PDB file of C-alpha atoms in Angstrom:
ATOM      1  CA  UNK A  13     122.578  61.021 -14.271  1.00 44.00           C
ATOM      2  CA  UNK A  14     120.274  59.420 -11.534  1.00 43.00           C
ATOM      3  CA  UNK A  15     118.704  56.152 -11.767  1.00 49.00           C
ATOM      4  CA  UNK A  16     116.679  54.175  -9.847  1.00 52.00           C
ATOM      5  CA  UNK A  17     114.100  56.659  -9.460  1.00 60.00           C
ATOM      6  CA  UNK A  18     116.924  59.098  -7.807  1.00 75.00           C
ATOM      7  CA  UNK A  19     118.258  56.175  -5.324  1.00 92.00           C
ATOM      8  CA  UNK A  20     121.930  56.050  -7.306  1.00 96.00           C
ATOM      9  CA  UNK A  21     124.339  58.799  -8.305  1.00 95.00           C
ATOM     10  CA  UNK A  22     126.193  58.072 -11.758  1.00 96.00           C
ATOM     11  CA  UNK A  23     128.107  60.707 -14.063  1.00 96.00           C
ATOM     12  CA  UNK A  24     130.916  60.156 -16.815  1.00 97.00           C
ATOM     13  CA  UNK A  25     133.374  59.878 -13.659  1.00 97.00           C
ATOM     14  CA  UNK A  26     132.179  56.764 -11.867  1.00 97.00           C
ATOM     15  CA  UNK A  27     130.673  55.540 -15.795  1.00 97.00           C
ATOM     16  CA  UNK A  28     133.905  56.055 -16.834  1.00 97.00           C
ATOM     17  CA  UNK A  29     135.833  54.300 -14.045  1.00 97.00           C
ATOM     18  CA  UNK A  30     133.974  50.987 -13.480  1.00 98.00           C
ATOM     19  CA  UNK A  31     133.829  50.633 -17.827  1.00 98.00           C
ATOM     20  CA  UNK A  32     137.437  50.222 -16.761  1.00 98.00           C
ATOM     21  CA  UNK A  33     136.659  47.117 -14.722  1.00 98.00           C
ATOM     22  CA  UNK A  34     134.218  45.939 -17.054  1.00 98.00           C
ATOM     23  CA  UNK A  35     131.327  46.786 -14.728  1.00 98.00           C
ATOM     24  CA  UNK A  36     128.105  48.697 -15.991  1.00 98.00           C
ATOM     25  CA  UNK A  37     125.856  50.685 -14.165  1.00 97.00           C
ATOM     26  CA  UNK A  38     123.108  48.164 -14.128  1.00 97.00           C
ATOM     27  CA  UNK A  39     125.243  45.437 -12.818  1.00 98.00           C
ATOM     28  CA  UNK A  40     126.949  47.809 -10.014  1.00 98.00           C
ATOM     29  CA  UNK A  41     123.160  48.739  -9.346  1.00 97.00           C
ATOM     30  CA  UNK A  42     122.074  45.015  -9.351  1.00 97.00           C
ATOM     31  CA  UNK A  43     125.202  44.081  -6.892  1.00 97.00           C
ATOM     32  CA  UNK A  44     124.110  46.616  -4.331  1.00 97.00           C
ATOM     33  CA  UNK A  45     120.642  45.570  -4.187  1.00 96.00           C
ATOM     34  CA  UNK A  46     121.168  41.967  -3.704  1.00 96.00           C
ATOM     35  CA  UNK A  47     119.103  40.837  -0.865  1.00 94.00           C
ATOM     36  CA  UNK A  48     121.993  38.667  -0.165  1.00 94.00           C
ATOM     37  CA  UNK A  49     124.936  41.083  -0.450  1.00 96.00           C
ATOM     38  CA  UNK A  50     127.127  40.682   2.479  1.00 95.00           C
ATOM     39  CA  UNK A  51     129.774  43.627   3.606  1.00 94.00           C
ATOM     40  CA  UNK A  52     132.909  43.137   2.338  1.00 92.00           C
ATOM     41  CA  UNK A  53     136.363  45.197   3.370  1.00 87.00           C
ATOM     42  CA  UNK A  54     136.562  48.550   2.160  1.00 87.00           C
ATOM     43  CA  UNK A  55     138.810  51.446   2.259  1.00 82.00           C
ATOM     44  CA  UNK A  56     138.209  54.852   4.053  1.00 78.00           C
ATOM     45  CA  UNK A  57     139.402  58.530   3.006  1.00 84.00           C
ATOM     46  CA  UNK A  58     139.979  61.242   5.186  1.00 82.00           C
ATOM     47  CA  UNK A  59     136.439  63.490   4.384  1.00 86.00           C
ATOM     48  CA  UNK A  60     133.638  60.154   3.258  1.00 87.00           C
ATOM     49  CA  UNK A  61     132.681  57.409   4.880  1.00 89.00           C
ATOM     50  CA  UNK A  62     133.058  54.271   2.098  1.00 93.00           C
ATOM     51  CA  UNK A  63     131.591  50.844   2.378  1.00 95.00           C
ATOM     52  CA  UNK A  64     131.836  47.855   0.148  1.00 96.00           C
ATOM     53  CA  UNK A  65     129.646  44.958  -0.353  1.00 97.00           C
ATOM     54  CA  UNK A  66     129.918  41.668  -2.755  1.00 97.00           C
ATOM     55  CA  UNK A  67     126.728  41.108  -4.271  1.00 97.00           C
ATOM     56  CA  UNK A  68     125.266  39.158  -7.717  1.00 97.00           C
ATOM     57  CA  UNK A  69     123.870  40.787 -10.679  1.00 97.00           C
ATOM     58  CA  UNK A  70     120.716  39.334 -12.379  1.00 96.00           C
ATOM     59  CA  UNK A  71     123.062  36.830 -14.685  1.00 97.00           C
ATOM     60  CA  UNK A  72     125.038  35.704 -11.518  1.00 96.00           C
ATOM     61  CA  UNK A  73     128.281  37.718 -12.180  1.00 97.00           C
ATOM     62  CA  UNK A  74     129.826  38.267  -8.306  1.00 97.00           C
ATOM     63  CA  UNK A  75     131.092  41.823  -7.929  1.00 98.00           C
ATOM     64  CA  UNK A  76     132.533  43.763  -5.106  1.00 97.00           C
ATOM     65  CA  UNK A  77     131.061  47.238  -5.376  1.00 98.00           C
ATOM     66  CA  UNK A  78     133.213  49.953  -3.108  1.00 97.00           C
ATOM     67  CA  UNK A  79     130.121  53.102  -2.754  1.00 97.00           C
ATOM     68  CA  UNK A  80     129.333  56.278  -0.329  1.00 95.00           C
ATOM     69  CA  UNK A  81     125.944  57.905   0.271  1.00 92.00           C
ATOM     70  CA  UNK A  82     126.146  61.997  -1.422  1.00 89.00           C
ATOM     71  CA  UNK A  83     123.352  64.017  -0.942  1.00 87.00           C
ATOM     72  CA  UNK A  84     121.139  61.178   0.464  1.00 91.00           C
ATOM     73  CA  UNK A  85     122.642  58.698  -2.723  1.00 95.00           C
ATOM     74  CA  UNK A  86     124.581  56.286  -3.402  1.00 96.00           C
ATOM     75  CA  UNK A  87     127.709  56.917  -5.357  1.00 96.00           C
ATOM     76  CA  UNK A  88     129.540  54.097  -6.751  1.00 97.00           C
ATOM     77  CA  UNK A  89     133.060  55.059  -6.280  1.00 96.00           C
ATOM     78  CA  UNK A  90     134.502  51.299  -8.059  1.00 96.00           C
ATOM     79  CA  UNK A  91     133.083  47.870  -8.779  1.00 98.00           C
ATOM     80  CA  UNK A  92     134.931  44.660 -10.313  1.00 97.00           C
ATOM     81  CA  UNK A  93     134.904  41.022 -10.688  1.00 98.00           C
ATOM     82  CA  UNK A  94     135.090  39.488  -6.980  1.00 97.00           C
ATOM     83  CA  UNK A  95     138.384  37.839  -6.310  1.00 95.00           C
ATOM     84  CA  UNK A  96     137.575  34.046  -5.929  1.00 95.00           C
ATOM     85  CA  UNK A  97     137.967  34.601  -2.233  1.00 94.00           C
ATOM     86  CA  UNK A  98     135.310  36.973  -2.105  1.00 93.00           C
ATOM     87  CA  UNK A  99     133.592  34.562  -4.313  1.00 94.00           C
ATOM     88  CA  UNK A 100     133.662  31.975  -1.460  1.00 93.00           C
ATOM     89  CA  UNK A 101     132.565  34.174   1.076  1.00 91.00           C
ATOM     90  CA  UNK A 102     129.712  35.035  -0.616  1.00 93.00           C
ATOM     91  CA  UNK A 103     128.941  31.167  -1.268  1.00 91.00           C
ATOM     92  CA  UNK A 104     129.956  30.625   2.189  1.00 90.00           C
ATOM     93  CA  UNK A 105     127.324  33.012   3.537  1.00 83.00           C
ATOM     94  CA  UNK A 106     124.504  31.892   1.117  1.00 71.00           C
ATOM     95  CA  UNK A 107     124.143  28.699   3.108  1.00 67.00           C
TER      96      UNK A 107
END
């Protein structure tokens, strides 16, 4: 399933996973297209490229959303709640 006229990747997987966290696909979506999401640490495996950023989702819920670009998308690989550091970097960087 595409959304976002094509612009994000989703299937049961990454669904499935980020339910786990209490993250939906809008709010992972919402997160990444913050105009004031700021990079956050991510991890890398061997074969992708992976990037995280902490962003805010239309009802202000702070999430750190871990994604890759697939076939010229964006794959959310795992979002969740940002840890209250993360929270006050992202407050931090708002000013």
């Amino acid at each position: 399933m595409a959304t976002m006229d094509g612009l994000f990747d989703w299937d049961g997987a990454n669904i499935e996973h980020i339910a786990e966290h209490g993250v939906s696909p809008d709010e992972a979506e919402e997160a990444l297209l913050d105009a004031r999401r700021i990079p956050a640490a991510s991890y890398g495996v061997a074969d992708e490229r992976r990037r995280a950023v902490i962003g805010v989702t239309e009802t202000g819920r702070l999430l750190i959303v871990v994604y890759t670009r697939r076939r010229n998308m964006i794959r959310v690989i795992t979002a969740s709640d940002a840890s209250d550091a993360a929270k006050r970097q992202y407050r931090r960087r708002r000013r």
